[in-house]
CSV table of C-alpha atoms in Angstrom, one decimal:
chain,number,residue,atom,x,y,z
A,1,UNK,CA,64.5,-92.3,-7.5
A,2,UNK,CA,65.4,-89.2,-5.4
A,3,UNK,CA,66.6,-86.2,-7.5
A,4,UNK,CA,69.9,-84.9,-6.3
A,5,UNK,CA,71.9,-81.8,-7.2
A,6,UNK,CA,75.3,-82.5,-8.7
A,7,UNK,CA,77.1,-79.9,-6.7
A,8,UNK,CA,75.1,-78.7,-3.7
A,9,UNK,CA,77.9,-76.9,-1.9
A,10,UNK,CA,78.7,-74.8,-5.0
A,11,UNK,CA,75.0,-74.0,-5.5
A,12,UNK,CA,74.8,-72.7,-1.9
A,13,UNK,CA,77.9,-70.6,-2.5
A,14,UNK,CA,76.3,-69.0,-5.6
A,15,UNK,CA,73.0,-68.6,-3.8
A,16,UNK,CA,74.6,-66.6,-1.0
A,17,UNK,CA,75.7,-64.0,-3.5
A,18,UNK,CA,72.9,-61.3,-3.7
A,19,UNK,CA,74.8,-58.8,-5.7
A,20,UNK,CA,71.9,-58.7,-8.2
A,21,UNK,CA,69.7,-57.2,-5.4
A,22,UNK,CA,69.7,-53.4,-5.1
A,23,UNK,CA,69.0,-51.6,-1.8
A,24,UNK,CA,65.8,-50.1,-3.2
A,25,UNK,CA,64.3,-53.6,-3.8
A,26,UNK,CA,65.0,-53.7,-7.5
A,27,UNK,CA,67.4,-55.8,-9.4
A,28,UNK,CA,70.5,-55.5,-11.6
A,29,UNK,CA,72.8,-57.6,-13.7
A,30,UNK,CA,75.9,-57.7,-11.5
A,31,UNK,CA,78.4,-58.4,-14.2
A,32,UNK,CA,80.5,-56.2,-16.6
A,33,UNK,CA,79.1,-58.2,-19.5
A,34,UNK,CA,75.9,-56.1,-19.1
A,35,UNK,CA,75.7,-52.6,-20.6
A,36,UNK,CA,72.9,-50.6,-22.2
A,37,UNK,CA,73.1,-47.6,-24.5
A,38,UNK,CA,71.5,-44.4,-23.3
A,39,UNK,CA,67.7,-44.1,-23.5
A,40,UNK,CA,67.9,-41.5,-26.3
A,41,UNK,CA,69.6,-44.1,-28.5
A,42,UNK,CA,66.7,-46.5,-28.0
A,43,UNK,CA,64.2,-43.8,-28.7
A,44,UNK,CA,66.0,-42.8,-32.0
A,45,UNK,CA,66.1,-46.5,-33.0
A,46,UNK,CA,62.4,-47.0,-32.2
A,47,UNK,CA,61.3,-43.8,-34.0
A,48,UNK,CA,63.5,-43.8,-37.1
A,49,UNK,CA,65.0,-47.3,-37.7
A,50,UNK,CA,62.7,-50.0,-36.4
A,51,UNK,CA,60.1,-49.6,-39.1
A,52,UNK,CA,62.5,-50.0,-42.1
A,53,UNK,CA,64.9,-52.8,-41.4
A,54,UNK,CA,66.1,-56.2,-42.8
A,55,UNK,CA,63.5,-58.0,-40.7
A,56,UNK,CA,60.6,-56.5,-42.6
A,57,UNK,CA,62.3,-57.2,-45.9
A,58,UNK,CA,62.8,-60.9,-45.0
A,59,UNK,CA,59.1,-61.1,-44.0
A,60,UNK,CA,58.0,-59.7,-47.4
A,61,UNK,CA,60.2,-62.4,-49.0
A,62,UNK,CA,58.6,-65.1,-46.9
A,63,UNK,CA,61.8,-66.1,-45.2
A,64,UNK,CA,60.1,-67.3,-42.0
A,65,UNK,CA,59.9,-70.7,-40.2
A,66,UNK,CA,57.3,-73.1,-41.2
A,67,UNK,CA,54.3,-73.8,-38.9
A,68,UNK,CA,53.4,-77.5,-38.6
A,69,UNK,CA,50.5,-79.2,-36.8
A,70,UNK,CA,51.4,-80.7,-33.4
A,71,UNK,CA,52.5,-84.3,-33.6
A,72,UNK,CA,49.6,-85.7,-31.5
A,73,UNK,CA,51.1,-89.2,-31.4
A,74,UNK,CA,54.4,-87.9,-30.0
A,75,UNK,CA,52.8,-85.6,-27.5
A,76,UNK,CA,50.3,-88.3,-26.4
A,77,UNK,CA,53.0,-91.0,-26.1
A,78,UNK,CA,56.2,-88.9,-25.4
A,79,UNK,CA,59.8,-89.9,-25.1
A,80,UNK,CA,61.3,-89.7,-21.7
A,81,UNK,CA,62.4,-86.1,-22.5
A,82,UNK,CA,61.2,-84.1,-25.4
A,83,UNK,CA,60.3,-80.5,-26.3
A,84,UNK,CA,57.8,-78.9,-28.7
A,85,UNK,CA,58.5,-75.4,-30.0
A,86,UNK,CA,55.3,-73.3,-29.8
A,87,UNK,CA,56.9,-70.2,-31.3
A,88,UNK,CA,59.1,-67.5,-29.9
A,89,UNK,CA,60.1,-68.7,-26.4
A,90,UNK,CA,57.0,-70.8,-25.8
A,91,UNK,CA,57.7,-74.4,-25.1
A,92,UNK,CA,56.0,-77.6,-24.1
A,93,UNK,CA,58.4,-79.9,-22.3
A,94,UNK,CA,57.6,-83.5,-21.6
A,95,UNK,CA,59.8,-85.2,-19.0
A,96,UNK,CA,59.2,-88.5,-17.2
A,97,UNK,CA,55.4,-88.3,-17.6
A,98,UNK,CA,55.1,-84.6,-16.7
A,99,UNK,CA,53.9,-81.8,-19.1
A,100,UNK,CA,55.7,-78.5,-18.4
A,101,UNK,CA,54.8,-75.2,-20.2
A,102,UNK,CA,57.3,-72.4,-20.4
A,103,UNK,CA,56.6,-68.7,-21.3
A,104,UNK,CA,53.4,-69.4,-23.3
A,105,UNK,CA,52.3,-66.6,-25.6
A,106,UNK,CA,49.5,-67.4,-28.0
A,107,UNK,CA,48.1,-63.9,-28.5
A,108,UNK,CA,48.2,-62.0,-31.8
A,109,UNK,CA,50.4,-59.3,-30.3
A,110,UNK,CA,53.0,-59.2,-27.5
A,111,UNK,CA,51.9,-55.9,-26.1
A,112,UNK,CA,49.8,-54.2,-23.4
A,113,UNK,CA,47.1,-54.0,-26.1
A,114,UNK,CA,45.9,-56.3,-28.8
A,115,UNK,CA,45.3,-53.2,-31.0
A,116,UNK,CA,48.9,-52.1,-31.2
A,117,UNK,CA,52.4,-53.5,-30.7
A,118,UNK,CA,54.5,-56.3,-32.3
A,119,UNK,CA,52.2,-58.7,-34.2
A,120,UNK,CA,52.8,-62.3,-34.9
A,121,UNK,CA,53.9,-63.1,-38.5
A,122,UNK,CA,53.7,-66.9,-37.8
A,123,UNK,CA,50.7,-68.5,-36.2
A,124,UNK,CA,50.7,-70.3,-32.9
A,125,UNK,CA,50.6,-74.1,-33.7
A,126,UNK,CA,47.7,-74.6,-31.2
A,127,UNK,CA,45.4,-72.9,-28.8
A,128,UNK,CA,45.3,-73.3,-25.0
A,129,UNK,CA,42.4,-75.6,-25.3
A,130,UNK,CA,44.4,-77.9,-27.6
A,131,UNK,CA,47.2,-78.3,-25.1
A,132,UNK,CA,47.6,-81.6,-23.2
A,133,UNK,CA,47.1,-81.5,-19.4
A,134,UNK,CA,49.8,-79.2,-18.0
A,135,UNK,CA,51.4,-80.0,-14.6
A,136,UNK,CA,53.8,-77.1,-14.2
A,137,UNK,CA,53.9,-73.6,-15.7
A,138,UNK,CA,57.3,-71.8,-15.7
A,139,UNK,CA,57.8,-68.1,-16.4
A,140,UNK,CA,61.2,-66.5,-17.0
A,141,UNK,CA,60.3,-62.8,-16.6
A,142,UNK,CA,57.5,-60.3,-17.2
A,143,UNK,CA,58.1,-58.8,-20.7
A,144,UNK,CA,55.1,-59.0,-22.8
A,145,UNK,CA,56.6,-61.5,-25.3
A,146,UNK,CA,57.1,-63.9,-22.3
A,147,UNK,CA,54.3,-63.1,-19.9
A,148,UNK,CA,51.1,-62.7,-21.9
A,149,UNK,CA,48.0,-61.8,-19.8
A,150,UNK,CA,45.4,-63.2,-22.2
A,151,UNK,CA,47.2,-66.5,-22.7
A,152,UNK,CA,47.8,-66.9,-18.9
A,153,UNK,CA,44.2,-66.1,-18.1
A,154,UNK,CA,43.1,-69.0,-20.4
A,155,UNK,CA,45.6,-71.3,-18.8
A,156,UNK,CA,44.4,-70.4,-15.4
A,157,UNK,CA,40.8,-71.0,-16.4
A,158,UNK,CA,41.6,-74.4,-17.9
A,159,UNK,CA,44.1,-75.5,-15.2
A,160,UNK,CA,43.0,-73.6,-12.0
A,161,UNK,CA,45.3,-75.6,-9.7
A,162,UNK,CA,48.4,-75.6,-11.9
A,163,UNK,CA,51.8,-75.1,-10.2
A,164,UNK,CA,53.4,-71.9,-11.3
A,165,UNK,CA,57.0,-70.9,-10.9
A,166,UNK,CA,58.3,-67.4,-11.6
A,167,UNK,CA,61.2,-65.1,-10.5
A,168,UNK,CA,60.9,-62.7,-7.6
A,169,UNK,CA,58.4,-59.9,-7.8
A,170,UNK,CA,55.9,-61.7,-10.0
A,171,UNK,CA,53.5,-62.9,-7.3
A,172,UNK,CA,51.1,-59.9,-7.6
A,173,UNK,CA,50.5,-60.2,-11.3
A,174,UNK,CA,50.0,-64.0,-11.0
A,175,UNK,CA,47.5,-63.6,-8.2
A,176,UNK,CA,45.6,-61.0,-10.2
A,177,UNK,CA,45.4,-63.6,-13.0
A,178,UNK,CA,43.8,-66.0,-10.6
A,179,UNK,CA,46.6,-68.4,-10.0
A,180,UNK,CA,46.9,-69.7,-6.4
A,181,UNK,CA,49.6,-72.4,-6.4
A,182,UNK,CA,52.6,-70.0,-6.9
A,183,UNK,CA,56.3,-70.3,-6.1
A,184,UNK,CA,58.4,-67.2,-6.4
A,185,UNK,CA,62.1,-67.7,-6.8
A,186,UNK,CA,65.5,-66.0,-6.5
A,187,UNK,CA,68.5,-67.2,-8.5
A,188,UNK,CA,69.7,-70.6,-7.3
A,189,UNK,CA,66.6,-71.4,-5.4
A,190,UNK,CA,65.4,-75.0,-5.8
A,191,UNK,CA,62.0,-76.6,-5.4
A,192,UNK,CA,60.8,-80.2,-5.2
A,193,UNK,CA,57.5,-81.1,-6.8
A,194,UNK,CA,55.8,-84.4,-6.3
A,195,UNK,CA,53.9,-85.7,-9.3
A,196,UNK,CA,52.6,-89.2,-10.1
A,197,UNK,CA,55.8,-90.1,-11.8
A,198,UNK,CA,57.9,-89.1,-8.8
A,199,UNK,CA,59.9,-86.1,-7.6
A,200,UNK,CA,60.9,-83.3,-9.9
A,201,UNK,CA,63.4,-80.6,-9.1
A,202,UNK,CA,63.1,-77.1,-10.4
A,203,UNK,CA,66.1,-74.7,-10.2
A,204,UNK,CA,65.8,-70.9,-10.8
A,205,UNK,CA,69.1,-70.0,-12.4
A,206,UNK,CA,70.6,-66.7,-13.5
A,207,UNK,CA,70.3,-64.9,-16.9
A,208,UNK,CA,71.4,-61.6,-18.2
A,209,UNK,CA,68.4,-59.5,-19.1
A,210,UNK,CA,66.0,-56.9,-17.6
A,211,UNK,CA,62.3,-56.4,-16.9
A,212,UNK,CA,59.5,-53.9,-17.2
A,213,UNK,CA,55.8,-53.9,-18.2
A,214,UNK,CA,55.4,-50.1,-17.9
A,215,UNK,CA,57.3,-46.9,-17.6
A,216,UNK,CA,58.0,-47.0,-13.8
A,217,UNK,CA,58.7,-50.6,-13.1
A,218,UNK,CA,62.1,-51.1,-14.7
A,219,UNK,CA,64.0,-53.9,-13.0
A,220,UNK,CA,61.3,-54.1,-10.3
A,221,UNK,CA,61.0,-57.9,-10.9
A,222,UNK,CA,63.6,-60.5,-11.5
A,223,UNK,CA,64.4,-62.4,-14.6
A,224,UNK,CA,65.8,-66.0,-14.8
A,225,UNK,CA,66.6,-69.1,-16.7
A,226,UNK,CA,65.5,-72.5,-15.4
A,227,UNK,CA,66.8,-76.1,-15.0
A,228,UNK,CA,64.4,-79.0,-14.4
A,229,UNK,CA,65.4,-82.4,-13.3
A,230,UNK,CA,63.1,-85.4,-13.6
A,231,UNK,CA,62.8,-88.5,-11.4
A,232,UNK,CA,65.0,-90.3,-14.0
A,233,UNK,CA,67.8,-87.8,-13.6
A,234,UNK,CA,67.3,-86.3,-17.0
A,235,UNK,CA,67.6,-82.5,-17.2
A,236,UNK,CA,66.4,-79.7,-19.4
A,237,UNK,CA,67.5,-76.1,-19.5
A,238,UNK,CA,65.3,-73.1,-20.5
A,239,UNK,CA,67.3,-69.9,-21.1
A,240,UNK,CA,64.3,-67.6,-21.1
A,241,UNK,CA,65.5,-64.3,-22.4
A,242,UNK,CA,69.2,-63.7,-22.0
A,243,UNK,CA,72.4,-62.1,-23.3
A,244,UNK,CA,76.0,-63.2,-23.0
A,245,UNK,CA,78.3,-60.3,-23.7
A,246,UNK,CA,77.2,-56.7,-24.5
A,247,UNK,CA,78.8,-54.9,-27.4
A,248,UNK,CA,78.2,-51.3,-26.3
A,249,UNK,CA,81.0,-50.0,-24.0
A,250,UNK,CA,82.4,-53.5,-23.3
A,251,UNK,CA,85.9,-53.2,-24.7
A,252,UNK,CA,87.2,-56.2,-22.7
A,253,UNK,CA,84.4,-58.3,-24.2
A,254,UNK,CA,83.4,-59.5,-20.7
A,255,UNK,CA,81.2,-62.6,-20.8
A,256,UNK,CA,78.4,-63.5,-18.4
A,257,UNK,CA,79.8,-66.0,-15.9
A,258,UNK,CA,76.3,-67.4,-15.0
A,259,UNK,CA,76.2,-70.1,-17.6
A,260,UNK,CA,79.5,-71.7,-16.6
A,261,UNK,CA,78.2,-71.6,-13.1
A,262,UNK,CA,75.0,-73.4,-14.2
A,263,UNK,CA,77.1,-76.0,-16.0
A,264,UNK,CA,79.2,-76.5,-12.8
A,265,UNK,CA,76.2,-77.1,-10.6
A,266,UNK,CA,73.8,-78.9,-13.0
A,267,UNK,CA,75.7,-80.0,-16.1
A,268,UNK,CA,75.7,-81.9,-18.2
A,269,UNK,CA,72.2,-81.0,-19.5
A,270,UNK,CA,70.3,-83.5,-21.7
A,271,UNK,CA,68.2,-81.0,-23.7
A,272,UNK,CA,68.2,-77.2,-23.8
A,273,UNK,CA,66.3,-74.3,-25.3
A,274,UNK,CA,68.5,-71.3,-25.8
A,275,UNK,CA,67.6,-67.9,-27.2
A,276,UNK,CA,69.3,-67.1,-30.5
A,277,UNK,CA,67.3,-64.0,-31.8
A,278,UNK,CA,66.3,-60.4,-31.3
A,279,UNK,CA,69.8,-59.0,-31.1
A,280,UNK,CA,70.1,-56.5,-33.9
A,281,UNK,CA,71.6,-54.0,-34.0
A,282,UNK,CA,74.0,-55.6,-31.5
A,283,UNK,CA,75.3,-52.3,-30.3
A,284,UNK,CA,71.7,-51.6,-29.1
A,285,UNK,CA,70.5,-55.0,-27.9
A,286,UNK,CA,73.7,-57.0,-27.1
A,287,UNK,CA,73.4,-56.4,-23.4
A,288,UNK,CA,69.9,-58.0,-23.4
A,289,UNK,CA,69.9,-60.7,-26.1
A,290,UNK,CA,72.4,-63.2,-27.1
A,291,UNK,CA,73.4,-63.6,-30.8
A,292,UNK,CA,73.7,-67.0,-32.3
A,293,UNK,CA,77.5,-67.2,-31.8
A,294,UNK,CA,77.0,-66.4,-28.1
A,295,UNK,CA,74.1,-68.9,-27.9
A,296,UNK,CA,76.7,-71.6,-28.9
A,297,UNK,CA,78.9,-70.5,-26.0
A,298,UNK,CA,75.9,-70.8,-23.6
A,299,UNK,CA,75.4,-74.3,-25.0
A,300,UNK,CA,79.0,-75.1,-24.3
A,301,UNK,CA,79.1,-73.4,-20.9
A,302,UNK,CA,76.2,-75.3,-19.4
A,303,UNK,CA,77.3,-78.6,-20.9
A,304,UNK,CA,74.3,-79.1,-23.1
A,305,UNK,CA,74.3,-82.4,-25.0
A,306,UNK,CA,71.6,-81.1,-27.4
A,307,UNK,CA,69.9,-77.7,-27.9
A,308,UNK,CA,67.3,-75.9,-29.9
A,309,UNK,CA,67.2,-72.3,-30.8
A,310,UNK,CA,64.3,-70.2,-29.6
A,311,UNK,CA,63.3,-66.5,-29.4
A,312,UNK,CA,63.1,-66.0,-33.1
A,313,UNK,CA,60.7,-66.5,-36.0
A,314,UNK,CA,57.5,-65.1,-34.4
A,315,UNK,CA,57.6,-61.3,-33.7
A,316,UNK,CA,59.6,-58.5,-35.2
A,317,UNK,CA,61.3,-57.1,-32.1
A,318,UNK,CA,64.6,-56.0,-33.5
A,319,UNK,CA,66.3,-55.5,-36.9
A,320,UNK,CA,68.1,-58.7,-38.0
A,321,UNK,CA,66.6,-60.6,-40.9
A,322,UNK,CA,64.1,-63.2,-39.7
A,323,UNK,CA,66.1,-66.1,-41.1
A,324,UNK,CA,69.5,-64.8,-40.0
A,325,UNK,CA,69.7,-66.4,-36.6
A,326,UNK,CA,69.6,-70.1,-37.8
A,327,UNK,CA,72.0,-69.3,-40.6
A,328,UNK,CA,74.6,-67.8,-38.2
A,329,UNK,CA,74.0,-70.6,-35.7
A,330,UNK,CA,74.8,-73.2,-38.4
A,331,UNK,CA,78.0,-71.4,-39.3
A,332,UNK,CA,79.2,-71.0,-35.7
A,333,UNK,CA,78.5,-74.7,-34.9
A,334,UNK,CA,80.7,-75.6,-37.8
A,335,UNK,CA,83.4,-73.1,-36.8
A,336,UNK,CA,83.5,-74.5,-33.3
A,337,UNK,CA,83.5,-78.2,-34.3
A,338,UNK,CA,80.0,-79.1,-33.4
A,339,UNK,CA,77.8,-81.5,-35.4
A,340,UNK,CA,74.7,-79.7,-36.9
A,341,UNK,CA,72.3,-81.9,-34.9
A,342,UNK,CA,73.8,-80.9,-31.6
A,343,UNK,CA,72.2,-77.4,-31.7
A,344,UNK,CA,69.4,-77.0,-34.2
A,345,UNK,CA,66.2,-75.1,-34.9
A,346,UNK,CA,62.7,-76.5,-35.3
A,347,UNK,CA,59.6,-75.7,-37.3
A,348,UNK,CA,57.0,-74.1,-35.1
A,349,UNK,CA,54.9,-77.0,-33.7
A,350,UNK,CA,57.7,-79.5,-34.2
A,351,UNK,CA,58.7,-81.9,-31.4
A,352,UNK,CA,62.2,-83.2,-30.8
A,353,UNK,CA,63.6,-85.6,-28.2
A,354,UNK,CA,66.8,-85.6,-26.3
A,355,UNK,CA,68.2,-88.6,-28.3
C-alpha cells in the first residue's frame, strides 16, 4: 500500500508559511498564543521558588507513577500500532512491523552534567541494550530532557546505521554523536522511508515551544511535533514538548492554531502521545508547556481517537504536584464528554495499543 497524505494541497499551503523563521537564522513561535515572562521572573523562580514546591512534597509522599517491567511478549509480537511509555517523553512506538523510538532519555539526570541538574525520581524501565531493534529515531528538539547525549551515544553505538529525524539546526550535534543517516526537517516537511513492511511516511509538524542547550543558542534550532503513517494507513502523533495557550500577557486567550492544522492535514490520528505536565506555575511556563486541560484540546484538534499523557512523572522541572497532571486530565475529559479510556496515562514501562 502506498502511503498518501489526506490533504496535500493544504499541507503545501502551510509549508509555504515561513513566519517561524527569523532573518538571523533563528526561529520563533509566530502566534499570539506564545508569550514568555521576563528573564528576571524566571531567575527569581529558579532561585527562590523551585526548591520548595508541591512537586517535592508529592515526591516525599510517594505520589509518583509506577514503573513496571517491559511486556516482552507484547513488544516481541506487537499489535499493528502500539506504544510503550519509557518515562517523561521517551516512547517506543511499534507500527506495521517497525520499531520507532522518540526522544529517548535513560540517563539519571537531564542536564549538561550527570553531577548536577534535574534527577530522575522514577527509574527508566529498561536500558538501551534491552531495547528491541530500532528502525527509526525521532527527536522533537534539543532540550536536555529530550535530547540526551549519553543515551543517544549508546543508541548510535548499538544501531550505527539507524535513520534519525530531527528539526532544523540539529545536524551538527547528531553528527558529533556519530550518526550518519540523518534527515533534518522544517515544519510540514514529509519523508518516505522504505522498510521491510513497506513505505512509512514521517511528517515534521509544528509545536509551540523553544530551544537551547546553552546560554547563547536560544531558538537557534527548531522544535516540532511529528506524525508517522504506516503502510497500513494507521497514524500516530507525537507532541514532543508543546504549549497551547500562554497565560502571561495573553488576555485574549489566543490558542495555538497548529494543532487544528495538523488535524486538517493528517487527522484523524489513531494513537497519540501528548504532553500534559511541567506547566506550573502557569504564569511562568504556560507559553512553553500545555496543561492537562489544554492537552485535551490538542487531542480534539488533531482528531486523535486515543491518546496517552506524557512529559510527567520522571523529573521535577516545574512546581505542580507530580500526580496533578493525570488528576486534572481525568476531570477535563469528563467535563468535555470524553470517555476515560480515550485519553489516559500509563505506568512507566506499560504498553498500550490503538484499539
